[in-house]
């Protein structure tokens, strides 16, 4: 067995070789922080390629279906822009240009011959987090030990995307172990670190950080991330995207690689990340209408419900009541986040809706309990995997790591017994019940005859922080614990002129103070600010519908 | 703290006092094995009470809704017959006549005043397994340690039944620990043993054995059992009833007591047991239409789908393909079971359907894996509960137990680690995937353009066996492991003239031989024989619809 660093060197060499020479940037920008404008000025993209990659998912699908744009043209455009993005923020893992273009050509041929699209995603290139196995390709998931692990078949979701006519075309970077709630940034021993396109000194978040950075740079119209504690929503929020965390089992997981396999309680789910809200709906509907439950035993047999999307259970969108959670009682958000909540509140009231305050219920306990479940055996899980090659387990996401961070969220080496795990899971069940009861009880406060329709809250207490400092995930993790679908949506960007540092509040504790101290308007300048809309379990249709309603209110 | 046996004596005294004196049988039959005819001849029931208790659920509901029969009359009739049943087979735990009749009177009053029913189960008495908490009543679940545990609120399912207009009127006996797949009979240190109404030397099965015996004796029109490995279906099969094991989360569980709490993998579910198939549908539909997901965070947000009930996904019932599993490759069923499968096969073919053979896939591994999950910490769970009073943990279901049975299914004292548990759960995921793939692959064999519509198989390898000998549950447990909904339905009874002992087959192993040796036509004479129809996850509507189709075919 080679030393692990030799395996890495070989893998990186192969990755570099997979990039067409003519797509390489001769002199990548070095000291530029914001690289979002680079692709359109570097000269590698044609006018049409720029036009294509600036187009939203639904419009792309229309032009692909009509034959106005071929899938080869669209896939080539995004591929080129993805490769440019990669050279700026290091976001890709597997690159397979020929294969993707061959697939695109087949789709074009089919359309030409039959006059019909293959499915609702005909011709659309889609990027995939480095867990979604594609037959014949490696999936390393950031583990050196998995270099050389070639998939014998597609993950079910990949099969469904293909059935829907999509073109899987790149895979994207992740943190080692994938456990974003422990390391919600994107760094591993093989591919290194992915950075934030808006400011490369900031993190893109994680664990679906490669997707976040790639989609923000328009290197993909739509990407698929996974989310066990915030891994779709954190990078979506840090990179200014829409990102949906569906309920367990709504999108198939079968056949994908993962961490903590066999952990049956707080589950990872796949979800879309995109710049266009319409794309979220189109993707989710297409996948569900492909009946994933026939192929994945853990997928929920629940049809896409257009009535629920039209908000049948929410007065058909006429007069909703939203609850805004200004903070979670553990960590007080930075000024740009609070300002964005205020923007949303004003927009919703202006649009005729009601807004009340949400009192968070035991969010600290929900987060702690969730990590207790994952850490019941995560240390052993990581060790079993990494010990194959002896690659080191990463202990910090800092650029220049000091000693291992002795953070409270790090897993215990020894794990716990099955009986102890059951006791934590029982505690979880009780917390879920309390939250359900609290939600139902709001019927007395809303004035709509219904309980609140959704919660609106931060996706993180800050915009994208500097590398190594994204240390608090409860704003997303609690909804995983409760299995509530949640959609991140962009609201604003950090504006130092407005988002001045506030006077110190009465700190909840030293950790809250450390988050307060982190804020400096210049550090976060121009970073996107997103928020989160949270609905009830298996209510994906309504969550998408309500997020559209909020997005519309924000633009009026 | 009193000695545990004093607690039992007090509880039994209170139970006896809760029975109206005039409903006591002065000289209960002693040496009669089949007590199914006793109630109608003992003189305690009026002609109308006999008529009411012989009426099926849907007809009862019609007469209750029209006011032809009052809920007080119907509840009184079933209560009397339940108390008679109890004196014959020892099936009840909590008895609360006044409370139930007061509730019935309220419903009658409501109907008289408003002309409207309260809900779809208006006025119907429903019996509950001794887990379903009712505010103000004890729930012991067969544990001496839980004597004196009075519920502060109703289980969610009880609330929903009340909302639907039902009258919860008795609770029924269970085995200690409730783990029917370990002890699929009904015996505990408080209430003792429940016996089979068709032959009191035989077991009624378990763990919902009190329900099985009570409903068979027409002491209840419909009962609610729970099923983690067969606990609804085994007593339904042994007592000649219809019994549905729904998928996880279709019927709410919240607020009910349980064993192995916090075990998040192979879950217990509630399901109806009744003599009338229409009752199964009416109950299931009523509960789902009450939107249990608003009150129970683990309930699945999936509406009742009348199209699925009409078999929209199964060619609208026109020409189905059923797969018959003659045996599971581990234990060969007794002659009456095989004969019943042949009866069903012939009836289905006659009705124009197709029948193919089902090759069981790794049923032994599925069963072993499931018990590994439960036993990861079950011994500690039982010990923590029983040690409060020091009541002994029951080690055999034999009438005169010898030394503790050192059966392979008994839990290990030490349990396993969380990491080990995850590895078993991962194995389970893989087995579920294999079964899904196998099911889908049958599309090549059915001739319908669809995969098989359902599997038909034994619910146990035998009819109700003598007490202490119900030692094999894989015929039901595998479907829990796979989370497939399954419905038990009656087909026949053991007829010594036809069901003669067969020559020894080539035994799978010594255990298979021991089941073969158990068969003697005279021992099982007149015991009901039921089979099981198995569908796909969350397909309750279609499973009920297909069971109706099979039942109809059997009567033509």
Coordinates of N, CA and C in Angstrom, one line a residue, chain A residues 153 156 254-256 258 260-266 291 293-303 305 307-308 312-314 373-378 380-381 384 415-423 425-426 428-429 432-433 436-437 440 482 536-539, chain B residues 153 156 254-256 258 260-266 291 293-303 305 307-308 313-314 373-378 380-381 384 415-423 425-426 428-429 432-433 436-437 440 482 484 536-539:
Chain A
X153 N -22.5 0.7 -10.0 CA -23.7 1.2 -10.6 C -24.0 2.6 -10.1
X156 N -29.4 5.7 -7.1 CA -30.8 5.7 -7.6 C -31.1 7.1 -8.1
X254 N -30.6 6.0 -1.9 CA -30.0 4.7 -2.1 C -28.9 4.7 -3.1
X255 N -27.8 4.0 -2.8 CA -26.7 3.9 -3.7 C -25.7 5.0 -3.6
X256 N -26.0 6.0 -2.8 CA -25.0 7.1 -2.6 C -24.0 6.6 -1.5
X258 N -21.8 7.5 1.9 CA -22.1 8.4 3.0 C -21.2 8.1 4.2
X260 N -21.2 7.7 8.6 CA -22.1 7.2 9.6 C -23.2 6.3 9.1
X261 N -22.8 5.4 8.2 CA -23.9 4.5 7.7 C -24.4 3.6 8.7
X262 N -25.7 3.4 8.7 CA -26.4 2.6 9.7 C -27.0 3.4 10.8
X263 N -26.6 4.7 10.8 CA -27.2 5.6 11.8 C -28.6 5.9 11.3
X264 N -29.6 5.4 12.0 CA -31.0 5.4 11.5 C -31.9 6.5 12.0
X265 N -31.3 7.5 12.7 CA -32.1 8.4 13.4 C -32.2 9.8 12.8
X266 N -31.1 10.5 12.8 CA -31.1 11.9 12.1 C -30.4 11.7 10.8
X291 N -41.3 8.5 -9.1 CA -41.6 7.4 -8.1 C -40.3 6.8 -7.5
X293 N -39.7 5.7 -4.7 CA -40.0 4.6 -3.8 C -40.0 3.3 -4.4
X294 N -40.1 3.2 -5.7 CA -40.1 1.9 -6.4 C -38.6 1.4 -6.4
X295 N -37.7 2.3 -6.3 CA -36.3 1.9 -6.4 C -35.5 2.0 -5.1
X296 N -36.0 2.8 -4.2 CA -35.3 3.0 -3.0 C -36.2 2.7 -1.8
X297 N -35.9 1.7 -1.0 CA -36.8 1.3 0.0 C -37.0 2.3 1.1
X298 N -36.1 3.3 1.2 CA -36.3 4.3 2.2 C -37.0 5.6 1.7
X299 N -37.3 5.6 0.4 CA -38.0 6.8 -0.2 C -39.5 6.7 0.2
X300 N -40.0 7.8 0.5 CA -41.4 7.8 1.0 C -42.4 7.8 -0.2
X301 N -43.3 6.9 -0.2 CA -44.4 6.8 -1.2 C -45.3 8.0 -1.0
X302 N -45.0 9.1 -1.6 CA -45.9 10.3 -1.4 C -45.7 11.1 -2.7
X303 N -46.8 11.1 -3.5 CA -46.8 11.8 -4.8 C -46.5 13.3 -4.6
X305 N -47.7 16.8 -4.9 CA -49.0 17.3 -4.7 C -49.1 18.7 -5.1
X307 N -51.6 20.6 -5.4 CA -52.5 21.4 -4.5 C -51.7 21.9 -3.3
X308 N -50.9 21.1 -2.8 CA -50.1 21.5 -1.6 C -49.1 22.6 -2.1
X312 N -52.8 24.8 -0.7 CA -54.1 24.4 -0.3 C -54.3 24.3 1.3
X313 N -53.2 23.9 1.9 CA -53.2 23.8 3.4 C -52.9 25.1 4.1
X314 N -52.7 26.2 3.3 CA -52.3 27.5 3.8 C -53.1 28.6 3.2
X373 N -26.3 11.8 19.1 CA -26.6 10.7 18.2 C -25.5 10.4 17.2
X374 N -25.1 11.4 16.5 CA -24.0 11.2 15.5 C -22.7 10.7 16.1
X375 N -22.4 11.3 17.3 CA -21.2 10.9 17.9 C -21.2 9.6 18.8
X376 N -22.4 9.0 18.8 CA -22.5 7.7 19.4 C -21.5 6.8 18.9
X377 N -21.1 6.9 17.6 CA -20.1 6.0 17.1 C -19.3 6.6 15.9
X378 N -19.4 8.0 15.8 CA -18.7 8.6 14.6 C -17.2 8.4 14.7
X380 N -15.4 6.1 15.7 CA -15.0 4.7 15.3 C -15.3 4.6 13.8
X381 N -16.4 5.2 13.3 CA -16.7 5.2 11.9 C -15.5 5.9 11.1
X384 N -12.3 3.7 11.3 CA -12.3 2.5 10.4 C -12.0 2.9 9.0
X415 N -17.3 6.3 21.9 CA -18.7 6.1 21.6 C -19.5 5.7 22.8
X416 N -20.7 5.3 22.6 CA -21.6 4.9 23.7 C -22.2 3.5 23.3
X417 N -23.0 3.0 24.3 CA -23.6 1.7 24.1 C -24.9 1.9 23.3
X418 N -25.4 0.8 22.8 CA -26.7 0.9 22.1 C -27.8 1.3 23.0
X419 N -27.8 0.9 24.3 CA -28.8 1.3 25.2 C -28.7 2.8 25.5
X420 N -27.5 3.3 25.6 CA -27.3 4.8 25.8 C -27.9 5.5 24.6
X421 N -27.5 5.0 23.4 CA -28.0 5.6 22.2 C -29.6 5.7 22.2
X422 N -30.2 4.6 22.6 CA -31.7 4.6 22.6 C -32.2 5.6 23.5
X423 N -31.5 5.9 24.6 CA -32.0 6.9 25.6 C -31.9 8.3 24.9
X425 N -32.1 8.9 21.7 CA -33.1 8.9 20.7 C -34.5 9.1 21.3
X426 N -34.7 8.6 22.5 CA -36.0 8.7 23.2 C -36.1 10.2 23.5
X428 N -34.9 12.6 21.9 CA -35.2 13.3 20.6 C -36.7 13.2 20.3
X429 N -37.2 12.0 20.5 CA -38.7 11.8 20.2 C -39.5 12.8 21.0
X432 N -39.2 16.3 19.7 CA -40.0 16.5 18.5 C -41.5 16.7 18.8
X433 N -41.9 15.9 19.8 CA -43.3 16.0 20.3 C -43.6 17.4 20.8
X436 N -43.9 19.9 18.0 CA -45.2 19.7 17.3 C -46.3 20.4 18.1
X437 N -46.3 20.1 19.4 CA -47.4 20.7 20.2 C -47.3 22.3 20.2
X440 N -48.6 23.6 16.9 CA -50.1 23.5 16.8 C -50.8 24.5 17.7
X482 N -35.7 17.8 13.8 CA -37.1 17.8 13.8 C -37.7 17.2 12.5
X536 N -43.4 22.1 7.8 CA -43.6 20.9 8.6 C -43.2 19.7 7.8
X537 N -43.0 18.6 8.5 CA -42.5 17.4 7.9 C -43.3 17.0 6.6
X538 N -42.5 16.6 5.5 CA -43.1 16.2 4.3 C -44.0 17.2 3.6
X539 N -43.7 18.5 3.9 CA -44.5 19.5 3.3 C -43.6 20.3 2.3
Chain B
X153 N -52.4 12.2 30.1 CA -53.2 12.5 28.9 C -53.4 11.3 28.0
X156 N -52.2 10.0 21.3 CA -52.7 10.7 20.2 C -53.8 9.9 19.5
X254 N -47.7 8.2 19.0 CA -47.3 9.1 20.1 C -48.2 9.0 21.3
X255 N -47.5 9.0 22.5 CA -48.3 9.0 23.7 C -48.6 7.6 24.2
X256 N -48.4 6.6 23.4 CA -48.6 5.3 23.9 C -47.3 4.8 24.6
X258 N -44.6 1.8 25.5 CA -43.9 0.8 24.7 C -42.7 0.3 25.3
X260 N -38.6 -1.0 24.6 CA -37.5 -0.7 23.7 C -37.6 0.8 23.2
X261 N -38.0 1.7 24.0 CA -38.2 3.1 23.5 C -36.8 3.6 23.1
X262 N -36.9 4.4 22.0 CA -35.6 5.0 21.5 C -35.0 4.1 20.5
X263 N -35.5 2.9 20.3 CA -35.0 2.1 19.2 C -35.7 2.7 17.9
X264 N -34.9 3.2 17.0 CA -35.4 4.0 15.9 C -35.4 3.2 14.6
X265 N -35.3 1.9 14.6 CA -35.0 1.2 13.3 C -36.2 0.4 12.9
X266 N -36.4 -0.7 13.6 CA -37.6 -1.6 13.3 C -38.7 -1.2 14.3
X291 N -55.7 13.4 10.1 CA -54.4 14.1 9.9 C -53.5 13.9 11.2
X293 N -50.6 13.5 11.5 CA -49.3 14.1 11.4 C -49.2 15.5 12.0
X294 N -50.4 16.1 12.3 CA -50.4 17.4 12.9 C -50.2 17.2 14.4
X295 N -50.4 16.0 14.9 CA -50.3 15.8 16.4 C -49.1 14.9 16.8
X296 N -48.7 14.1 15.8 CA -47.6 13.1 16.1 C -46.5 13.3 15.1
X297 N -45.3 13.8 15.7 CA -44.2 14.1 14.8 C -43.7 12.9 13.9
X298 N -44.0 11.7 14.4 CA -43.6 10.5 13.6 C -44.6 10.0 12.6
X299 N -45.8 10.6 12.6 CA -46.8 10.2 11.7 C -46.5 10.8 10.3
X300 N -46.7 10.0 9.3 CA -46.4 10.4 7.9 C -47.5 11.2 7.3
X301 N -47.1 12.4 6.8 CA -48.1 13.3 6.1 C -48.4 12.7 4.8
X302 N -49.4 11.8 4.8 CA -49.8 11.2 3.5 C -51.3 10.9 3.6
X303 N -52.1 11.6 2.8 CA -53.5 11.6 2.9 C -54.0 10.2 2.5
X305 N -55.8 7.8 0.3 CA -55.9 8.0 -1.2 C -56.9 6.9 -1.7
X307 N -58.1 6.6 -4.6 CA -57.7 6.0 -5.9 C -56.8 4.8 -5.7
X308 N -55.9 4.9 -4.7 CA -55.0 3.8 -4.4 C -55.8 2.6 -3.8
X313 N -52.9 1.8 -8.9 CA -51.6 1.4 -9.2 C -51.5 -0.1 -9.5
X314 N -52.7 -0.8 -9.6 CA -52.7 -2.2 -9.8 C -53.8 -2.5 -10.8
X373 N -31.1 -6.2 16.1 CA -31.4 -4.7 16.4 C -32.2 -4.6 17.7
X374 N -33.2 -5.4 17.9 CA -34.0 -5.3 19.2 C -33.1 -5.6 20.4
X375 N -32.3 -6.7 20.2 CA -31.5 -7.2 21.3 C -30.2 -6.4 21.6
X376 N -30.0 -5.4 20.7 CA -28.9 -4.6 21.0 C -28.9 -4.0 22.4
X377 N -30.1 -3.8 22.9 CA -30.2 -3.3 24.3 C -31.4 -3.7 25.0
X378 N -32.1 -4.7 24.5 CA -33.4 -5.1 25.1 C -33.2 -5.6 26.5
X380 N -31.2 -4.8 28.8 CA -31.0 -3.7 29.7 C -32.3 -3.0 29.9
X381 N -33.0 -2.8 28.8 CA -34.4 -2.2 28.8 C -35.3 -2.9 29.8
X384 N -34.1 -2.6 33.5 CA -34.3 -1.3 34.1 C -35.8 -1.2 34.5
X415 N -25.8 -6.6 25.6 CA -26.0 -5.6 24.6 C -24.8 -5.4 23.7
X416 N -24.9 -4.5 22.8 CA -23.8 -4.2 21.9 C -23.5 -2.6 21.9
X417 N -22.5 -2.2 21.3 CA -22.2 -0.8 21.2 C -23.0 -0.1 20.1
X418 N -23.0 1.2 20.2 CA -23.7 1.9 19.1 C -23.1 1.7 17.8
X419 N -21.8 1.5 17.7 CA -21.2 1.3 16.4 C -21.6 -0.1 15.9
X420 N -21.6 -1.1 16.7 CA -22.1 -2.4 16.3 C -23.5 -2.4 15.8
X421 N -24.3 -1.6 16.5 CA -25.7 -1.5 16.1 C -25.8 -0.8 14.7
X422 N -25.0 0.2 14.5 CA -25.1 0.8 13.2 C -24.7 -0.2 12.1
X423 N -23.8 -1.1 12.4 CA -23.4 -2.1 11.4 C -24.6 -3.0 11.0
X425 N -27.7 -2.2 11.4 CA -28.7 -1.4 10.7 C -28.3 -1.1 9.2
X426 N -27.0 -1.1 9.0 CA -26.5 -1.0 7.6 C -26.8 -2.2 6.8
X428 N -29.3 -4.1 7.4 CA -30.7 -4.1 7.2 C -31.0 -3.3 5.9
X429 N -30.4 -2.1 5.8 CA -30.6 -1.2 4.7 C -30.3 -2.0 3.4
X432 N -33.0 -4.5 2.6 CA -34.2 -3.9 2.1 C -34.1 -3.5 0.6
X433 N -32.9 -3.1 0.3 CA -32.6 -2.7 -1.1 C -32.7 -4.0 -2.0
X436 N -36.3 -4.8 -2.5 CA -36.9 -3.9 -3.5 C -36.5 -4.3 -4.9
X437 N -35.3 -4.5 -5.1 CA -34.8 -4.9 -6.5 C -35.5 -6.2 -7.0
X440 N -39.1 -5.4 -7.9 CA -39.2 -4.7 -9.2 C -38.9 -5.6 -10.4
X482 N -38.8 -5.1 6.6 CA -38.9 -4.5 5.3 C -39.9 -3.3 5.3
X484 N -43.1 -3.5 5.1 CA -44.2 -3.7 4.1 C -45.5 -3.9 4.8
X536 N -46.5 -3.1 -0.7 CA -45.2 -2.3 -0.6 C -45.4 -1.1 0.4
X537 N -44.3 -0.6 0.9 CA -44.3 0.4 1.9 C -45.3 1.5 1.6
X538 N -46.1 1.9 2.6 CA -47.1 3.0 2.6 C -48.2 2.8 1.6
X539 N -48.4 1.5 1.3 CA -49.5 1.2 0.3 C -50.7 0.5 1.1

